[in-house]
Tab-separated table of C-alpha atoms in Angstrom:
chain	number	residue	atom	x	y	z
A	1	UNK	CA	168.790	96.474	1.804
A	2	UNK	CA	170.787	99.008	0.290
A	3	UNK	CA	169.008	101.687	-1.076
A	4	UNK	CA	169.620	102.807	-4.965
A	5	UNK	CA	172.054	106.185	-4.796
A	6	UNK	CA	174.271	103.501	-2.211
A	7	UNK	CA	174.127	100.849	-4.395
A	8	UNK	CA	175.528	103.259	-7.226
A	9	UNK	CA	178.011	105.050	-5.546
A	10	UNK	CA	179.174	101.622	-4.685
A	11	UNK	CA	179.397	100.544	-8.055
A	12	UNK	CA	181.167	103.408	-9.445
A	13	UNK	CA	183.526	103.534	-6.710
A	14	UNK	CA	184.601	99.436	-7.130
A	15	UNK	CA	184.785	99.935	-10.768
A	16	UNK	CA	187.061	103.271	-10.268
A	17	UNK	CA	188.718	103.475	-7.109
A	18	UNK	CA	192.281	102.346	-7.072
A	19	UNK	CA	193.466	99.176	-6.292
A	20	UNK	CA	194.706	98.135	-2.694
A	21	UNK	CA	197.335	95.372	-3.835
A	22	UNK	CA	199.467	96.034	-6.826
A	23	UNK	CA	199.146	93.288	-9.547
A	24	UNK	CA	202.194	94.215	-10.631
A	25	UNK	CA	204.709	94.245	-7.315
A	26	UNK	CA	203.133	90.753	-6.385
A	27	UNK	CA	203.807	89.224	-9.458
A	28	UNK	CA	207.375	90.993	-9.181
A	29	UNK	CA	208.055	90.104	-5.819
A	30	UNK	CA	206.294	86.238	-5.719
A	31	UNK	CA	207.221	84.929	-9.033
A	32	UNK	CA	203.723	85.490	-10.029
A	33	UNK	CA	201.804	85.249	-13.591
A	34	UNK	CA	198.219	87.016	-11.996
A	35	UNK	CA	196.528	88.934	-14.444
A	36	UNK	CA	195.161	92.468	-13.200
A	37	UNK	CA	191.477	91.676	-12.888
A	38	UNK	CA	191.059	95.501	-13.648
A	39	UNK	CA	190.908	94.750	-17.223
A	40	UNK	CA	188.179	93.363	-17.420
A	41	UNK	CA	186.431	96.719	-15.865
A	42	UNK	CA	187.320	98.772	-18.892
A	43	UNK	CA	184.466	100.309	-20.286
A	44	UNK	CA	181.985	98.845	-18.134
A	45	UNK	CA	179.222	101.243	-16.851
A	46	UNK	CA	177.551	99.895	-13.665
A	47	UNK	CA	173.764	101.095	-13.659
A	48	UNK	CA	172.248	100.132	-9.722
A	49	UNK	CA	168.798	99.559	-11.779
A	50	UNK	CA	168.918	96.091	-12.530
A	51	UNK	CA	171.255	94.863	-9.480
A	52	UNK	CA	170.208	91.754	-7.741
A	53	UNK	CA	170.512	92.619	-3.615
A	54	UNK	CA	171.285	89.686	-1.677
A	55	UNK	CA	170.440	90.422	1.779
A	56	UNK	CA	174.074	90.133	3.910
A	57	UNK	CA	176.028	91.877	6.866
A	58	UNK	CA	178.819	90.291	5.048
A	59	UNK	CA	180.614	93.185	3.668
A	60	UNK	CA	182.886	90.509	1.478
A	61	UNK	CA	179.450	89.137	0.030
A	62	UNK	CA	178.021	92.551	-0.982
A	63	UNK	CA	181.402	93.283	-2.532
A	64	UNK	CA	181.215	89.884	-4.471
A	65	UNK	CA	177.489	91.073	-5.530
A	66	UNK	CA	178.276	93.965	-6.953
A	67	UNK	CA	181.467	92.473	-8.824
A	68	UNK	CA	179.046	89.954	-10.364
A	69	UNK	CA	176.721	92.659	-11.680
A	70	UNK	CA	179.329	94.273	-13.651
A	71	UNK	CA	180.034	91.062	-15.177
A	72	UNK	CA	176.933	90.207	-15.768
A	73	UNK	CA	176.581	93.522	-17.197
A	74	UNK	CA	179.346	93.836	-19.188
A	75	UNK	CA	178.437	92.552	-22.876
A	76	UNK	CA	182.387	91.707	-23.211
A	77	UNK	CA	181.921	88.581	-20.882
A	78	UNK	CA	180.136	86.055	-19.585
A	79	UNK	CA	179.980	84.646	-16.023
A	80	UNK	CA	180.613	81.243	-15.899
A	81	UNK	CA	180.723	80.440	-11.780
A	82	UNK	CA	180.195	82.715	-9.135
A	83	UNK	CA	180.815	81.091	-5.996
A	84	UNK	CA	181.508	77.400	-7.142
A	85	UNK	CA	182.674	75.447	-4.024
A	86	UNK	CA	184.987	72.668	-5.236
A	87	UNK	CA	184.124	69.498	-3.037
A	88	UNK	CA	185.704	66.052	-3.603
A	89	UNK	CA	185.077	62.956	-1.890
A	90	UNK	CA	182.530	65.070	0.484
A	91	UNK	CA	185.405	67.224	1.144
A	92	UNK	CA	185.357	71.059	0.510
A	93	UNK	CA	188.564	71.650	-1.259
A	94	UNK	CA	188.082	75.580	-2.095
A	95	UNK	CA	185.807	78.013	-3.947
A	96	UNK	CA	185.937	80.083	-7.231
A	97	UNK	CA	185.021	83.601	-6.437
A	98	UNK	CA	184.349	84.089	-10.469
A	99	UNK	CA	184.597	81.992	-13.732
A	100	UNK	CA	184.301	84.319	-16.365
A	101	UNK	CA	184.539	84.001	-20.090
A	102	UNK	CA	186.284	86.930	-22.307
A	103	UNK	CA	184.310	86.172	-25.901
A	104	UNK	CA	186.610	88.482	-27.353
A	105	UNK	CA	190.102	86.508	-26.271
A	106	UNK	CA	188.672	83.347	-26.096
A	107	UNK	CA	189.997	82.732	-22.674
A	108	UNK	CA	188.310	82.141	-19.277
A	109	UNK	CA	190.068	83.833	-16.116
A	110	UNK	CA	189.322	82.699	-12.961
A	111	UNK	CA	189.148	85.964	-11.258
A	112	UNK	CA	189.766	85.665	-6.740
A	113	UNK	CA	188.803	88.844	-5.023
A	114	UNK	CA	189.336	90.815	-1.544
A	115	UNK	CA	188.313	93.897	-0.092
A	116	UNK	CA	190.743	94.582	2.886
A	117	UNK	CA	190.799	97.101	5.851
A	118	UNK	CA	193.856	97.015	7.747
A	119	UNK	CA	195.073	99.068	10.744
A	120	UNK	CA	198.834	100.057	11.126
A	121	UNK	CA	200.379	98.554	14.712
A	122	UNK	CA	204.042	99.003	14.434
A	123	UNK	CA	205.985	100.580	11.693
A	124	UNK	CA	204.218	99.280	8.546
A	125	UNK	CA	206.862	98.245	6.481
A	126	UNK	CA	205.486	94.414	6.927
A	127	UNK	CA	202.448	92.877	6.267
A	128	UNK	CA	202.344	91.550	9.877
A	129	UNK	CA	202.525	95.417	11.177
A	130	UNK	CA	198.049	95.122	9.689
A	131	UNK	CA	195.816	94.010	11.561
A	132	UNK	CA	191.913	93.921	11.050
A	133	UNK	CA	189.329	95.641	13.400
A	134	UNK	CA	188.016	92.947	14.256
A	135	UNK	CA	192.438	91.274	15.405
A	136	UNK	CA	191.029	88.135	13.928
A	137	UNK	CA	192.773	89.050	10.500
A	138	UNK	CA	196.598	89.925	10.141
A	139	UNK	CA	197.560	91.137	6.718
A	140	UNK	CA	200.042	88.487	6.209
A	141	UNK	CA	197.864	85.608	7.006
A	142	UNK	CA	195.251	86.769	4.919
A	143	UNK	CA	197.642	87.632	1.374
A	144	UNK	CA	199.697	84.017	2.350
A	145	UNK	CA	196.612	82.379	1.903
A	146	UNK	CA	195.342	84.457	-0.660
A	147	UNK	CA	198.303	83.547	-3.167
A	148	UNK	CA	199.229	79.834	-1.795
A	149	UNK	CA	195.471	78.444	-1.762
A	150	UNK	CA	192.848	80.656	-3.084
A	151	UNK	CA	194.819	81.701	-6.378
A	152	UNK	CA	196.670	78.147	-6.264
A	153	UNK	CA	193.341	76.205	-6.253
A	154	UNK	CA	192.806	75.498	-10.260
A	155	UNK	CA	196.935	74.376	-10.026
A	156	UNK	CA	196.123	71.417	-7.954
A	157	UNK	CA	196.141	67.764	-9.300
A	158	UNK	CA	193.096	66.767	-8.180
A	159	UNK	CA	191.009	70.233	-8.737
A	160	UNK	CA	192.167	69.793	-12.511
A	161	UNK	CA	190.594	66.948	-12.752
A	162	UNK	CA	187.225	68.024	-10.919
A	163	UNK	CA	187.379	71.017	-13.570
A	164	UNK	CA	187.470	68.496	-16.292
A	165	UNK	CA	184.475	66.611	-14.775
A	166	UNK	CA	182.455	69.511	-14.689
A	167	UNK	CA	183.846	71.172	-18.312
A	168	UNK	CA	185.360	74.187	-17.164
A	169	UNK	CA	189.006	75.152	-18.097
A	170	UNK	CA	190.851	77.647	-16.699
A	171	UNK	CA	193.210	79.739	-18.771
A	172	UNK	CA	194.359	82.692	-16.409
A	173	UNK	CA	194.055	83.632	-12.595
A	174	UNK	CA	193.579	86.899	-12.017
A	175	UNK	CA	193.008	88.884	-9.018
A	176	UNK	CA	190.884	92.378	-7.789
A	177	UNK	CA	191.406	94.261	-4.785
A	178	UNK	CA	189.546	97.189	-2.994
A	179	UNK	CA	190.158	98.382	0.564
A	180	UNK	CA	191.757	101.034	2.801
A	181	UNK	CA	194.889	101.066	5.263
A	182	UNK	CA	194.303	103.027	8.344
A	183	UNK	CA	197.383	104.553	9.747
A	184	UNK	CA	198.418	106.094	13.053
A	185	UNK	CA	196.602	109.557	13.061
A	186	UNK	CA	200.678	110.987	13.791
A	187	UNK	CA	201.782	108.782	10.759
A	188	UNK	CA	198.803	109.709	8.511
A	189	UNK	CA	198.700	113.864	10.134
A	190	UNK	CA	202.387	113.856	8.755
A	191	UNK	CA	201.578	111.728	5.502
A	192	UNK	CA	204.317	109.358	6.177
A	193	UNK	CA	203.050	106.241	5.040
A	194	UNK	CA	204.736	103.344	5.426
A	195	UNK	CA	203.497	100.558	3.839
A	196	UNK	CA	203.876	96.824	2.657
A	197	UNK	CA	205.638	96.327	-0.914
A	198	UNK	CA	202.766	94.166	-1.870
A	199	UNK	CA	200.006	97.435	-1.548
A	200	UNK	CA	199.785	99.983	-4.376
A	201	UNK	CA	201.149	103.382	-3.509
A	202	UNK	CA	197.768	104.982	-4.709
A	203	UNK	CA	195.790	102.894	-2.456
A	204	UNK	CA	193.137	104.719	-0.083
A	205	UNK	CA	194.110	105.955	3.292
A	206	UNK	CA	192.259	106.971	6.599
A	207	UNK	CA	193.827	107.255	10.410
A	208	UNK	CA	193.095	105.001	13.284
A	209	UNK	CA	193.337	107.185	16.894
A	210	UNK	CA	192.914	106.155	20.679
A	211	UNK	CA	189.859	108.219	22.162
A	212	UNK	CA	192.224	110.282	23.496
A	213	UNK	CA	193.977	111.347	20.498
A	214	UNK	CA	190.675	111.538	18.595
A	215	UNK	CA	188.986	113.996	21.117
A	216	UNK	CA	192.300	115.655	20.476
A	217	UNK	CA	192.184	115.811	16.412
A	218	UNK	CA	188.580	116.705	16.599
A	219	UNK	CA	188.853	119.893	18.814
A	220	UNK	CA	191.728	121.201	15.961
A	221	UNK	CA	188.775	120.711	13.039
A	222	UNK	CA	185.387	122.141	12.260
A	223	UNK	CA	184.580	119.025	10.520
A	224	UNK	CA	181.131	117.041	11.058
A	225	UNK	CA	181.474	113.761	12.360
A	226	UNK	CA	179.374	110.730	11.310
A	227	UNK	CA	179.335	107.121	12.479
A	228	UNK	CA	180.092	104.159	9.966
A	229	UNK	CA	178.161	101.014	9.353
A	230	UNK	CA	180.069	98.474	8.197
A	231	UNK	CA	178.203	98.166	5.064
A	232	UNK	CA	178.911	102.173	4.364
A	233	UNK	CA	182.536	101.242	4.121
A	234	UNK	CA	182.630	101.136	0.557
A	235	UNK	CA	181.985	104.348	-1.265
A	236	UNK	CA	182.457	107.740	-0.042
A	237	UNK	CA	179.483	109.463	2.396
A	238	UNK	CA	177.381	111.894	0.767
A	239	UNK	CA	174.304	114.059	2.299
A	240	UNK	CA	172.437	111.489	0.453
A	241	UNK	CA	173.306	108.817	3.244
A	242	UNK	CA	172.581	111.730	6.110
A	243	UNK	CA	169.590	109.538	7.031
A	244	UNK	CA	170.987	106.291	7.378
A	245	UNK	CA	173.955	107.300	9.774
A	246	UNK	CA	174.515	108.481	13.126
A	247	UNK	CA	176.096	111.841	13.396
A	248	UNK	CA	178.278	111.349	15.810
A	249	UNK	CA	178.109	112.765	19.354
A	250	UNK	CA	180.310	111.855	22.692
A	251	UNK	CA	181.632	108.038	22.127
A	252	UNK	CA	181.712	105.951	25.096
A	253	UNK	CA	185.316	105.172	26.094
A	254	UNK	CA	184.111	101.671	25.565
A	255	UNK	CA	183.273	101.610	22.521
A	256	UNK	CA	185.513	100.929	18.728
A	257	UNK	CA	184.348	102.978	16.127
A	258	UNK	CA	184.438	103.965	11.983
A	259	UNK	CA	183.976	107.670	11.599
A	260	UNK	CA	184.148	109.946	8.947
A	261	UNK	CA	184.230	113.587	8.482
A	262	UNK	CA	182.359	115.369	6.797
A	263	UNK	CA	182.413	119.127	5.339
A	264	UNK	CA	180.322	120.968	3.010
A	265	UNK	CA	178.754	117.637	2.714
A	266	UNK	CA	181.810	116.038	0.867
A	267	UNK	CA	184.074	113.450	2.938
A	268	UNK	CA	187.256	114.537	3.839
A	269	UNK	CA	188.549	112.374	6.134
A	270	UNK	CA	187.618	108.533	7.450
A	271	UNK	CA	188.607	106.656	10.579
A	272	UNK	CA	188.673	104.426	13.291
A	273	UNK	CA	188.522	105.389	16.830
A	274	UNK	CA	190.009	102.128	19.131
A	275	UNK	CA	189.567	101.191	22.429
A	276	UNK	CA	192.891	100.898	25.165
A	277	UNK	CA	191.636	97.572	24.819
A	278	UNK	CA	191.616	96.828	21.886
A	279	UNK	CA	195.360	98.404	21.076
A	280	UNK	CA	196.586	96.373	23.816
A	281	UNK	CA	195.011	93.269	22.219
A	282	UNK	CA	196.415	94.406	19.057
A	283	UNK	CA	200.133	94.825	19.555
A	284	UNK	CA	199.847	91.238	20.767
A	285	UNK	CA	198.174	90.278	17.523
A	286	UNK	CA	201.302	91.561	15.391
A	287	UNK	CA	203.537	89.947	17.736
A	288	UNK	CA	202.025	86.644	17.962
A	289	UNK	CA	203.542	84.361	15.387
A	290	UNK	CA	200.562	81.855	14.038
């Protein structure tokens, strides 16, 4: 369970951090008509009081909680669906991350969402240069799909008709992104960031760095270290956190980890610290063409 000061810092920092995808340059660039799910965040005020935890690892669920509290929250709208799996014929067709009503437009948006966190393996320009921590997810995989199916899914023949069946219309698609690119600590050191068309030039930035290079970067700093969960990700670290994460001490060389540093207890800096392993695995992942 996350406890309430997480659960708000969360909030505020979905509802005001920037976005990781730019509406805009995807529509531009892949003759799109998305709406900027953004919108419908002006205004809101997220109180952690009355949110509804769902216990989940899944750091894509807890961000799909929270987005539904400020919906529900948010006097401006109502939310339809959350969730709704689209099966026909006992087949699972897609799903419909939210269905929400705007009572002031008179419209309902179909609203897909993603929280990403890619590391830089090559020189970033493309979306294959991202990979995921975890090499099953390559940045171009993951936005193909995102725009052919998951944003797609209302424009099909026979999902039209299934949204007829069950009284739901569709006027807009719109789509909200959170997340972070990671790039080489010499790339992100030197601020030269390199990145994808597709990703907002405001979007949030940390440094990936072999243990090696870390050990390295950390001798140079008087910042304290902490250790990541995955479901700290979100939000900045504050002191309030302190008990919930590891400070960190000597990692084992074995071992793939999200950091952060820490000073005067404010963040400064976040990271991940990867295995030879795992950067070996990696550069095959960007080269590898399915």
């Amino acid at each position: 369970m996350q406890d309430k000061h997480r659960i708000q810092a969360d909030l505020d920092w979905l509802i005001n951090s920037p976005d990781f995808l730019s509406v805009a340059s995807v529509n531009e660039l892949h003759s799109g008509n998305l709406l900027n799910a953004n919108q419908l965040l002006v205004n809101v005020v997220g109180e952690s009081d009355s949110f509804r935890f769902e216990p989940t690892h899944r750091l894509g669920v807890y961000f799909e909680q929270l987005w539904h509290h400020l919906i529900r929250s948010n006097p401006s709208y109502e939310l339809i669906r959350s969730n709704q799996q689209v099966i026909i014929n006992k087949q699972t067709l897609g799903e419909f991350d939210s269905i929400i009503e705007s009572h002031h437009a008179k419209e309902t948006v179909h609203c897909e969402l993603a929280v990403k966190f890619y590391l830089q393996i090559g020189s970033g320009e493309e979306m294959a240069n991202w990979v995921g921590p975890n090499l099953r997810d390559r940045f171009d995989r993951k936005f193909k799909r995102l725009l052919s199916h998951q944003l797609a899914l209302s424009s099909k023949v026979e999902v039209k008709a299934w949204l007829e069946q069950q009284q739901l219309v569709i006027d807009q698609s719109a789509l909200l992104t959170r997340g972070r690119l990671f790039y080489a600590i010499q790339n992100f050191l030197n601020q030269t960031y390199t990145h994808p068309a597709e990703v907002a030039t405001d979007h949030l930035k940390g440094f990936w760095a072999t243990h090696e290079e870390f050990n390295s970067y950390r001798e140079q700093n008087n910042f304290e270290w902490y250790q990541l969960p995955r479901m700290y990700w979100l939000s900045e670290l504050t002191e309030n956190d302190y008990p919930e994460v590891k400070k960190l001490g000597r990692l084992n060389q074995e071992q793939l980890a999200t950091i952060v540093g820490m000073q005067n207890g404010k963040e400064v800096v976040r990271g991940f610290v990867v295995t030879d392993e795992w950067l070996q695995r990696a550069r095959q992942r960007v080269l590898t063409l399915d």
